[in-house]
Every structure is written in C-alpha cells, then in structure tokens.
GROMACS .gro file of C-alpha atoms in nm:
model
  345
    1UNK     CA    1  -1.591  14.160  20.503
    2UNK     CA    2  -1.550  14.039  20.878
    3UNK     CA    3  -1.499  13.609  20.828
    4UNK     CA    4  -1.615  13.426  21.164
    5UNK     CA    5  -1.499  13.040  21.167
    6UNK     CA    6  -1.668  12.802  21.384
    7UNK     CA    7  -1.483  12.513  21.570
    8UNK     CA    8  -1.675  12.232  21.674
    9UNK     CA    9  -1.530  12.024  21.945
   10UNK     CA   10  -1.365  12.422  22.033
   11UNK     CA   11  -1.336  12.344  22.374
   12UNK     CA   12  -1.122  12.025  22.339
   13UNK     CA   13  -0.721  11.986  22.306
   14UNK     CA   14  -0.706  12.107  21.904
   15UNK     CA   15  -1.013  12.330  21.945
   16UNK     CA   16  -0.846  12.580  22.168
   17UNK     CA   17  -0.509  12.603  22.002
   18UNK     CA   18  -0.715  12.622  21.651
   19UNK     CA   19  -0.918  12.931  21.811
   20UNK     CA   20  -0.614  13.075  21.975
   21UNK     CA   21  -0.447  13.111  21.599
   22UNK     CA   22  -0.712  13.213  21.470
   23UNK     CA   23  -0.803  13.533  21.693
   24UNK     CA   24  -0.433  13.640  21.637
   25UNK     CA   25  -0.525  13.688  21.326
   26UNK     CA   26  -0.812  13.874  21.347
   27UNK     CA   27  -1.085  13.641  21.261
   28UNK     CA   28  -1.423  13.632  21.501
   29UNK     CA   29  -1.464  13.275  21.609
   30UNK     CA   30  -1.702  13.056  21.792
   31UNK     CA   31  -1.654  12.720  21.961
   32UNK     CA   32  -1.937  12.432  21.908
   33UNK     CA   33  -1.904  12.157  22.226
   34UNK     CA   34  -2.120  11.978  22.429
   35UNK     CA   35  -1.814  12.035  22.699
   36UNK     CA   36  -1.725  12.398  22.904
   37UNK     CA   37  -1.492  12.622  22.826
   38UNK     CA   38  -1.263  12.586  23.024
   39UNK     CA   39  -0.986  12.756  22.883
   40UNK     CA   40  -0.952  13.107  23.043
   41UNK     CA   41  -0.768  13.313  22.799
   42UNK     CA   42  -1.057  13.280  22.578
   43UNK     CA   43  -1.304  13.334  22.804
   44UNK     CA   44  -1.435  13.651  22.665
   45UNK     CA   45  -1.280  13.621  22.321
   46UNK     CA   46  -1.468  13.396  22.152
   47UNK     CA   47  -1.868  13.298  22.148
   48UNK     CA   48  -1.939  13.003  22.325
   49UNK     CA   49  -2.187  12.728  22.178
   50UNK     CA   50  -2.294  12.445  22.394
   51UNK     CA   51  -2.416  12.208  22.147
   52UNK     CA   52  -2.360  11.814  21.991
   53UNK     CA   53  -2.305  11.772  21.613
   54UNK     CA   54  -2.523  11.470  21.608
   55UNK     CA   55  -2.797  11.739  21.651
   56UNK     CA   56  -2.826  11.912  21.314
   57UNK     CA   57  -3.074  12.198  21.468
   58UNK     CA   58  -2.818  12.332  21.725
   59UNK     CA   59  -2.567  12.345  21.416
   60UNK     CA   60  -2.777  12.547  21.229
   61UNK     CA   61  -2.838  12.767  21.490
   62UNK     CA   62  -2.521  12.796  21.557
   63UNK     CA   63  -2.379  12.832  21.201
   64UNK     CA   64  -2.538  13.134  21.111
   65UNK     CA   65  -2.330  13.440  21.008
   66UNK     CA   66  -2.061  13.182  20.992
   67UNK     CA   67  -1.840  13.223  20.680
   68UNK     CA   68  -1.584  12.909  20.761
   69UNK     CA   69  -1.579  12.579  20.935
   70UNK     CA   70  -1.330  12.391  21.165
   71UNK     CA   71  -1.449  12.028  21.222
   72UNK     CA   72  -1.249  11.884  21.471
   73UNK     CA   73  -1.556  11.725  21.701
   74UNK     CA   74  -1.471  11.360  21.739
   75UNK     CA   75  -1.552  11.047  21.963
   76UNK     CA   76  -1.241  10.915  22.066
   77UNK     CA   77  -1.120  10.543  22.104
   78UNK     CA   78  -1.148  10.530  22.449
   79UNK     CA   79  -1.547  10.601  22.424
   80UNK     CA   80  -1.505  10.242  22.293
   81UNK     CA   81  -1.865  10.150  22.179
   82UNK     CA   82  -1.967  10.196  21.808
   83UNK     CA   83  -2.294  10.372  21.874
   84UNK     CA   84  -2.072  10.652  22.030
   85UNK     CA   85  -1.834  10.683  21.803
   86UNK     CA   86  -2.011  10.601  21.469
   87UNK     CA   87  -2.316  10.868  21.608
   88UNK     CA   88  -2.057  11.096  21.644
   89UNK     CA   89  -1.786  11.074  21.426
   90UNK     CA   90  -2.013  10.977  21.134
   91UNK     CA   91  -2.394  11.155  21.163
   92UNK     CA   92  -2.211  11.422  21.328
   93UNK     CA   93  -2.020  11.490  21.028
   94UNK     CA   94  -2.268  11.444  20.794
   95UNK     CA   95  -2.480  11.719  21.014
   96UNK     CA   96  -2.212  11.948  20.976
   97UNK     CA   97  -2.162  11.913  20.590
   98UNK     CA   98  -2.504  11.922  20.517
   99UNK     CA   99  -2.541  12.243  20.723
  100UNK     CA  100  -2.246  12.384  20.552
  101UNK     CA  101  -2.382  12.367  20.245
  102UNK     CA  102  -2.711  12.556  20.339
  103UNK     CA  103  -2.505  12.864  20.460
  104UNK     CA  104  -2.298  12.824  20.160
  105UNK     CA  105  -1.975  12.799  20.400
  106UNK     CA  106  -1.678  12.964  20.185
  107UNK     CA  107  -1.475  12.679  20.317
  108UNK     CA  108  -1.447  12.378  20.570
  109UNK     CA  109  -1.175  12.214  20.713
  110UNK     CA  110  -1.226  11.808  20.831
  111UNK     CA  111  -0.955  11.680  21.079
  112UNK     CA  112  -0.986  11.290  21.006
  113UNK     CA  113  -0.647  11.067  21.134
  114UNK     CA  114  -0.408  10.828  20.984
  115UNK     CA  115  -0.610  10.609  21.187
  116UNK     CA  116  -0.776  10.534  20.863
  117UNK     CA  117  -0.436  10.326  20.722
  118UNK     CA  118  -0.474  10.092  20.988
  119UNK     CA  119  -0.164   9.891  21.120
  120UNK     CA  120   0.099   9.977  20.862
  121UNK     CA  121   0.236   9.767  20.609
  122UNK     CA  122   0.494   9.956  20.445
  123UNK     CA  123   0.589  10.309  20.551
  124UNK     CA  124   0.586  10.574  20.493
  125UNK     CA  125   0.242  10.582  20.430
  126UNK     CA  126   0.094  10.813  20.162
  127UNK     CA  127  -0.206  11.015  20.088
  128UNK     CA  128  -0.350  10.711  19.845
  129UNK     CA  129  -0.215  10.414  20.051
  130UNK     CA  130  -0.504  10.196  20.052
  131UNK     CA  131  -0.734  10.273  20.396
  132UNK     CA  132  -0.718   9.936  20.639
  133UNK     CA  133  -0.886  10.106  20.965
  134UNK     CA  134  -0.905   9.877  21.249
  135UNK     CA  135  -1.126   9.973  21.532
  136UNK     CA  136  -1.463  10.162  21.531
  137UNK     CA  137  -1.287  10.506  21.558
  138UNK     CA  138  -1.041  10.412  21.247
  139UNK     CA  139  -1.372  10.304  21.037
  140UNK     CA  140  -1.553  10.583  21.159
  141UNK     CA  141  -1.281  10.826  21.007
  142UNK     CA  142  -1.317  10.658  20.698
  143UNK     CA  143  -1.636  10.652  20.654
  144UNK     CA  144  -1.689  11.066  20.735
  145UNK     CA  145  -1.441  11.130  20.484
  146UNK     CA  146  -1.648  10.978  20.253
  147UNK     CA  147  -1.918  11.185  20.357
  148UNK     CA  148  -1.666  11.498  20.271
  149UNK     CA  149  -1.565  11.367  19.940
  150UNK     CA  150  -1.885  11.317  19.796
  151UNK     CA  151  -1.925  11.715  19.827
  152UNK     CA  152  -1.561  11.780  19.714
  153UNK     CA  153  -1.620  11.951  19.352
  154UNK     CA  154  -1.964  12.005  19.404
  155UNK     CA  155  -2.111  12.228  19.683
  156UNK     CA  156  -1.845  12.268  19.946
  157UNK     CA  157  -1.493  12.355  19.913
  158UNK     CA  158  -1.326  12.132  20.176
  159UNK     CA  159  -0.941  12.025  20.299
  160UNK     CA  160  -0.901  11.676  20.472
  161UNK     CA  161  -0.605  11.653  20.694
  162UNK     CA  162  -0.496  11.333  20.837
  163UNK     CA  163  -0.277  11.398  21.129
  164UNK     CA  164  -0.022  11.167  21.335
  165UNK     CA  165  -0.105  11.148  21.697
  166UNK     CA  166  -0.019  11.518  21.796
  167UNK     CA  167   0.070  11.723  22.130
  168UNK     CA  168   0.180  12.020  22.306
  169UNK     CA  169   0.085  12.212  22.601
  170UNK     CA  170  -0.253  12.104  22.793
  171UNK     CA  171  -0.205  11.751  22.591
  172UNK     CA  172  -0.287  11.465  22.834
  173UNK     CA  173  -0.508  11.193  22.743
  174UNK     CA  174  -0.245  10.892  22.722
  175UNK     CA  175   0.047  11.055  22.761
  176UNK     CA  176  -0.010  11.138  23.131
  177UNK     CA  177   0.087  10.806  23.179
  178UNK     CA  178   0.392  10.811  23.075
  179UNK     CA  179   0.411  11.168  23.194
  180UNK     CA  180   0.330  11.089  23.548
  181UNK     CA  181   0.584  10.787  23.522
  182UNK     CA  182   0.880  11.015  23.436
  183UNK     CA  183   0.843  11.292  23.689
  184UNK     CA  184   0.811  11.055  24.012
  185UNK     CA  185   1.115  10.840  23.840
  186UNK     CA  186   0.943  10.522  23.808
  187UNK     CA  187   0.988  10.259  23.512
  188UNK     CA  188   0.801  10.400  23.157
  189UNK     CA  189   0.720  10.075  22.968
  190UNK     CA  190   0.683  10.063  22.599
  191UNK     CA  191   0.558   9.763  22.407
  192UNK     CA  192   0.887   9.563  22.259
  193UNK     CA  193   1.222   9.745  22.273
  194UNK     CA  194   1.146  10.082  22.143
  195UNK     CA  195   1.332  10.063  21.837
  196UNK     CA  196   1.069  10.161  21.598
  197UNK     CA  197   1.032  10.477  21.454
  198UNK     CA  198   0.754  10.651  21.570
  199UNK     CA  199   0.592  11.016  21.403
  200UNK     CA  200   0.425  11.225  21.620
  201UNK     CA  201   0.353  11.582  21.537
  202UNK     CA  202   0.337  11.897  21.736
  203UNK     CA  203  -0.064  12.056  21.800
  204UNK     CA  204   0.087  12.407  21.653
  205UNK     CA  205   0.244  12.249  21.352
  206UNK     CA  206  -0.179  12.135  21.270
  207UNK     CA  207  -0.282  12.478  21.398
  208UNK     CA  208  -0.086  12.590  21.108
  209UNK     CA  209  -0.159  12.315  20.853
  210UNK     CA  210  -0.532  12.465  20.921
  211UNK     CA  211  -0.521  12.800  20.951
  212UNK     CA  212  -0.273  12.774  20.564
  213UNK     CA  213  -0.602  12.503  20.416
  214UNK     CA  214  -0.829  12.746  20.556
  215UNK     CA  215  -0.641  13.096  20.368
  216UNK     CA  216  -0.473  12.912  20.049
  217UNK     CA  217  -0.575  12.865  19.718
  218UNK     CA  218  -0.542  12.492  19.741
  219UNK     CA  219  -0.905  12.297  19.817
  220UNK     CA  220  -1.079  11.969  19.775
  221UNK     CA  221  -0.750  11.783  19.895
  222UNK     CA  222  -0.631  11.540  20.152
  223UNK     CA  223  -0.302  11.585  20.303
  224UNK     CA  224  -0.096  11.370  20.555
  225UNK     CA  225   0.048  11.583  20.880
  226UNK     CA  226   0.285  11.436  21.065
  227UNK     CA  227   0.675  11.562  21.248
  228UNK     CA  228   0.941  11.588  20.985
  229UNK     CA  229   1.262  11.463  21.241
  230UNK     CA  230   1.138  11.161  21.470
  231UNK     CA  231   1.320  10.893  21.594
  232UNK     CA  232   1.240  10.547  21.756
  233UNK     CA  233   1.045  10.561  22.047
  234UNK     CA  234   1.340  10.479  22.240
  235UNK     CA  235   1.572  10.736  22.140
  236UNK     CA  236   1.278  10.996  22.163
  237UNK     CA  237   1.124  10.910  22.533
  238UNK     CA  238   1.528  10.874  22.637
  239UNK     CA  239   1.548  11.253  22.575
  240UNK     CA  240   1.304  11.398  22.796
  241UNK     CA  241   1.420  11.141  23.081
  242UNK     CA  242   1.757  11.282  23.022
  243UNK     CA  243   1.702  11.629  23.009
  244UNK     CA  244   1.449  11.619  23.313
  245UNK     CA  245   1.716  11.415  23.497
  246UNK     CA  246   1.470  11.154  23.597
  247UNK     CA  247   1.554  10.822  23.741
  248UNK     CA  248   1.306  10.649  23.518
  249UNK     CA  249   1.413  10.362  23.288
  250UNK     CA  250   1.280  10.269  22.999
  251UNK     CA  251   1.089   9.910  22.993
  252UNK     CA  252   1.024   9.677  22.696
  253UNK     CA  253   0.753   9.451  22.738
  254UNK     CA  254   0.738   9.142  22.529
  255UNK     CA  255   0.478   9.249  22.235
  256UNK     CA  256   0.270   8.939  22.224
  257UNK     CA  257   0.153   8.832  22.611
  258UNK     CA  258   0.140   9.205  22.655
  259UNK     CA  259  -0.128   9.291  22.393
  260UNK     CA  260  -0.320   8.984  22.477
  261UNK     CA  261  -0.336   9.153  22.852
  262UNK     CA  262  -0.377   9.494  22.711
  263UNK     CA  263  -0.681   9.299  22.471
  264UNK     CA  264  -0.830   9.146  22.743
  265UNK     CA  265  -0.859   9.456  22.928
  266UNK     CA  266  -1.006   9.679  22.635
  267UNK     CA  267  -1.277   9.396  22.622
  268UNK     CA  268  -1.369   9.396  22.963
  269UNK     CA  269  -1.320   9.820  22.928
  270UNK     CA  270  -1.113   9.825  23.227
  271UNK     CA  271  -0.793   9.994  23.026
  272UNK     CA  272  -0.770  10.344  22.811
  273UNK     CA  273  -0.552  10.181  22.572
  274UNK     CA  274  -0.750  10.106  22.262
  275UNK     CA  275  -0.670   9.846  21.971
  276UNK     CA  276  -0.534  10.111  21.776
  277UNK     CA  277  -0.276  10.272  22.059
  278UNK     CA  278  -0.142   9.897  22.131
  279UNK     CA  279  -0.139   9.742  21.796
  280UNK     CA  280   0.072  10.029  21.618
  281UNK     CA  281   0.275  10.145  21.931
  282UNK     CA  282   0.540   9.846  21.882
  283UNK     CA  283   0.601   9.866  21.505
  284UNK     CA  284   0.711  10.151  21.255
  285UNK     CA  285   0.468  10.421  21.208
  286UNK     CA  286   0.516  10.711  20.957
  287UNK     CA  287   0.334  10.903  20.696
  288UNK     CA  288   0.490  11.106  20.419
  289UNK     CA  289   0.418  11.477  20.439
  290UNK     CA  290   0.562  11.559  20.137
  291UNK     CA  291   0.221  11.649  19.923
  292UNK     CA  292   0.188  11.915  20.188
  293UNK     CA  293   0.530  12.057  20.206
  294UNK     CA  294   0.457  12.097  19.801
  295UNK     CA  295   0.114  12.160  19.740
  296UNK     CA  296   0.012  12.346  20.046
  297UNK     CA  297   0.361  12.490  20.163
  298UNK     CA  298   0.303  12.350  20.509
  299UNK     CA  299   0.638  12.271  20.681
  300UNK     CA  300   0.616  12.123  21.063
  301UNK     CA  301   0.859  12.306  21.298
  302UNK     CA  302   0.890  12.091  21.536
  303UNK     CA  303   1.046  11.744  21.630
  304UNK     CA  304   0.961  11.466  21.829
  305UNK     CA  305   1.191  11.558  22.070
  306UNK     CA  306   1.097  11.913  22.105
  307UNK     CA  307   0.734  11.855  22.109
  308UNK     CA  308   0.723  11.548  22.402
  309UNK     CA  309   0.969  11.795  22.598
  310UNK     CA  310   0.708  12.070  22.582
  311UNK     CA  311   0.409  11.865  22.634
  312UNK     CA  312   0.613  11.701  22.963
  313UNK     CA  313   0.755  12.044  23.109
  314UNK     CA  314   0.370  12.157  23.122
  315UNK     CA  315   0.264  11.849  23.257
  316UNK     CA  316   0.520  11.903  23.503
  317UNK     CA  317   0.471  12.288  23.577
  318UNK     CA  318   0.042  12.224  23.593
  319UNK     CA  319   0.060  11.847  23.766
  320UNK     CA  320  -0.094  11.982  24.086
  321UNK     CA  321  -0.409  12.094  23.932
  322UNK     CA  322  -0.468  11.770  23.630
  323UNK     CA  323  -0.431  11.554  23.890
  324UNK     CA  324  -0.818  11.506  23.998
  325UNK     CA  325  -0.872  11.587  23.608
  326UNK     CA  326  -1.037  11.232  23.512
  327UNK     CA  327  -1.234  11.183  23.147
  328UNK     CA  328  -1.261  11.092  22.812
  329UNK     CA  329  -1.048  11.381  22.631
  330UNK     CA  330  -0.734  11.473  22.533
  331UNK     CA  331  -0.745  11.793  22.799
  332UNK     CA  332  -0.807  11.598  23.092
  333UNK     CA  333  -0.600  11.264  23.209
  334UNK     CA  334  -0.749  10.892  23.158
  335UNK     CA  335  -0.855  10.636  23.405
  336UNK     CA  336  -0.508  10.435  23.458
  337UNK     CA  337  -0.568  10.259  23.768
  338UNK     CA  338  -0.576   9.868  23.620
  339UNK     CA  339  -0.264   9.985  23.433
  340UNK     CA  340  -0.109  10.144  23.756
  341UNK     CA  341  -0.174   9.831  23.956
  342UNK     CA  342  -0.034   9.618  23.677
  343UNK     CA  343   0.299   9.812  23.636
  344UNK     CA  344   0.292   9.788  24.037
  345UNK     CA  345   0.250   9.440  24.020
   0.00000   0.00000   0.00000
C-alpha cells in the first residue's frame, strides 16, 4: 500500500528537510503552503499545493489520497499581531485536525515549541512542566495543542513534538544576524555575558524525531527535542568565530537597558526580535529529552557546535544570493536595519 504524507508549511525551513527524508524513503509526498517552492531539488519530486490552513476547503482538497500528516504550518513571532498568529497557528490547526479525521489519517504529526514553557524557571524543563507561554506565538502553541489532545485516544492517532529553536543548512531567519556579523568580522552582541547555557537542536535531528513518530509504535505522546551536548552561548558562538578565523568579538550587552530598547522597538515593530527571542536569550534554557531517547528511541546527533558551524559555512558559501532575500521565514533573512544602525551607533 503506497503511504503519501502531506507537509503543510512544505515549502518553509522544516518543510523541505521533512520532505527531503521522507522521499529517501520512498514515501510520495506533497507540500501544503501559501509560499513557492522554491527549493529546486524537489522541484519535480513532490506535488505542490498552494494553499492556507486557515482555509479548511483547500485542505480537504488537498488531503485526499493522503494516508499521513506533517503539520509544521506556523505564524511566526515576527508576524507579531495576534490575529495572524492566533488565525494561523490556532484555526489553522484545528482545520487540519478536523480534516484529518474525515480521511481517517493513519497518523499526524504536530510540531508545537517549547515556546509553550515560557521564560524558564528551573531547567531542564520537562514534558509536564507546567506551560507559562509569553507572547501570542507561545499561547498560540498552547492552545493548538489543546486542539490535538482533545483527539488523542479518540479519532486521530497523533505525536506532539516540542522542539528547541533548531537549524542547519538554508536556516536564516535570526541567525543571519549574527551570521552576517561573523563573516565581515564585526562585533556579535549577545544579551549579558553569554554564560548561560543555551539548547539548540539541529533541523535533521527533528527530521528524524518525525520521520521515527511518524513509523513507530509509540502515539498520542508529547516529547521534548532539543541538542544533547550544548554549552553557554559564549563558549558555543566562540567556536565558529574560531574556526572561521574571524576577527569578530563577542559583545555582552547589559540585560536590562537592552531589553527595554529591544521592547520598545518590538512595540513600535521596527525590530525582528520578539519577546520571546530577548527575554530567554540571556538566561539558561534547556529541556530534557530523555522521554524521547526512552520511549521513542530518538537520539540527536548533533551538537551545538556542530550544528551553528553548518548553518554558518552555508550562510557563508550561499551569502551572495540571501542577501536581497528579505521576509517573514526562517528560509529567507529578516529586516535588521534598526538593529544594524544601533550596533553602528
């Protein structure tokens, strides 16, 4: 029996990994997105669905023959108004469940964040650490998994994964800046002195935390995903400078006056950096994975380290053609101009 998965958001930064993995292993996929495809090795591979989740007619159109789901479609932070985000990250989901259910999907997977914890408390953080989202895209996370929970058991087999911010190659988004800031040699500023630990996680390490919730026994679960070796933030950025031989220095800025600026700015939507980036970038941040290493076998391959040095060494190899690349996703870079001014200044 041939099994075709559908991807919403397939065209964004986890959507074309996600497909990648899953045509080498023979499955037929399609992508859902309202943006292009503009990633050329699938061109050709996989069926192409221009569509939004918030309409429930173009999903049902689109979900037919469809044996399993990959819901990765999101409004990010930087979208910054709830109507956007709650239409998206909320009715969307809810569109996708309920059409899930009338094509009797064998099995959906729901990419939420550890957005939903909020700033942390005490770390590491663990699958039933009480949810404290701050921001509409933390609340909006919560409240679509409770959406997916209340058809957990019933009519819908489905895995919730809540992953640490996560990159590899053709990651940009935020990190450009930094990115950008290390291959010209200029100062990279962090918020205090960098000696938190920090968990990222590596885009193929989720790829594989799907593709194993999407083929395993294990259902109706929620799992943290997150890098298994991570350092502070210091120790972390330190090694890419180093190994690229850049001239950049790392810069603290003092927490406080610099999240009021960075506040000020996110009100008057002049800066990419949303409460959520600024307000957990200066303090420990780290989620236990050990309910997937056990229950679902999942073990991430990657470290910090490794994973910023891959995401910067194709930043640095493609720079010449992201450079005009100016949006609101993780596969383009943000608007940094105030920011770039600022650091200037």
């Amino acid at each position: 029996m041939s099994r075709r998965v559908l991807i919403t958001g397939g065209t964004g930064f986890l959507g074309v990994h996600t497909a990648r993995r899953f045509l080498r292993e023979g499955w037929d996929v399609s992508l859902f997105d309202i943006a292009p495809l503009t990633a050329r090795d699938l061109t050709g591979q996989v069926t192409y669905i221009k569509g939004d989740v918030r309409h429930a007619k173009a999903l049902d159109k689109a979900m037919r023959g469809v044996t399993h789901v990959v819901h990765t479609a999101a409004a990010l932070p930087i979208q910054r108004t709830k109507k956007s985000i709650f239409s998206t990250n909320i009715i969307g989901t809810k569109n996708v469940i309920d059409v899930s259910v009338k094509h009797s999907i064998t099995r959906l997977i729901f990419i939420s964040s550890t957005a939903v914890y909020g700033i942390p408390e005490y770390v590491p953080e663990k699958e039933e650490t009480p949810l404290n989202p701050i921001g509409y895209y933390g609340q909006s996370k919560v409240e679509a998994e409770k959406i997916c929970q209340s058809h957990m058991h019933k009519d819908l087999d489905i895995t919730i994964f809540r992953p640490k911010t996560f990159l590899g190659p053709e990651r940009l988004g935020v990190f450009a800046l930094w990115f950008e800031a290390i291959y010209t040699g200029h100062r990279v500023f962090i918020l205090g002195k960098g000696n938190n630990k920090y968990q990222l996680l590596a885009v193929s390490d989720v790829v594989d935390a799907i593709y194993k919730g999407m083929t395993s026994d294990v259902t109706n679960e929620i799992f943290n995903l997150g890098a298994k070796d991570y350092q502070t933030w210091k120790k972390d950025l330190q090694f890419v400078i180093k190994y690229d031989k850049s001239r950049s220095k790392l810069t603290g800025l003092p927490v406080i006056p610099a999240q009021f600026i960075l506040r000020l700015l996110d009100v008057l939507h002049l800066s990419p950096l949303s409460l959520w980036h600024y307000k957990t970038m200066p303090i420990p941040s780290h989620v236990s994975i050990d309910k997937a290493e056990k229950i679902l076998g999942w073990h991430p391959s990657k470290s910090n380290q490794d994973l910023l040095l891959e995401s910067y060494l194709w930043y640095k190899q493609h720079r010449n053609k992201i450079q005009s690349t100016i949006g609101e996703t993780h596969r383009v870079s943000w608007n940094f101009r105030i920011l770039n001014l600022i650091s200037r200044l």
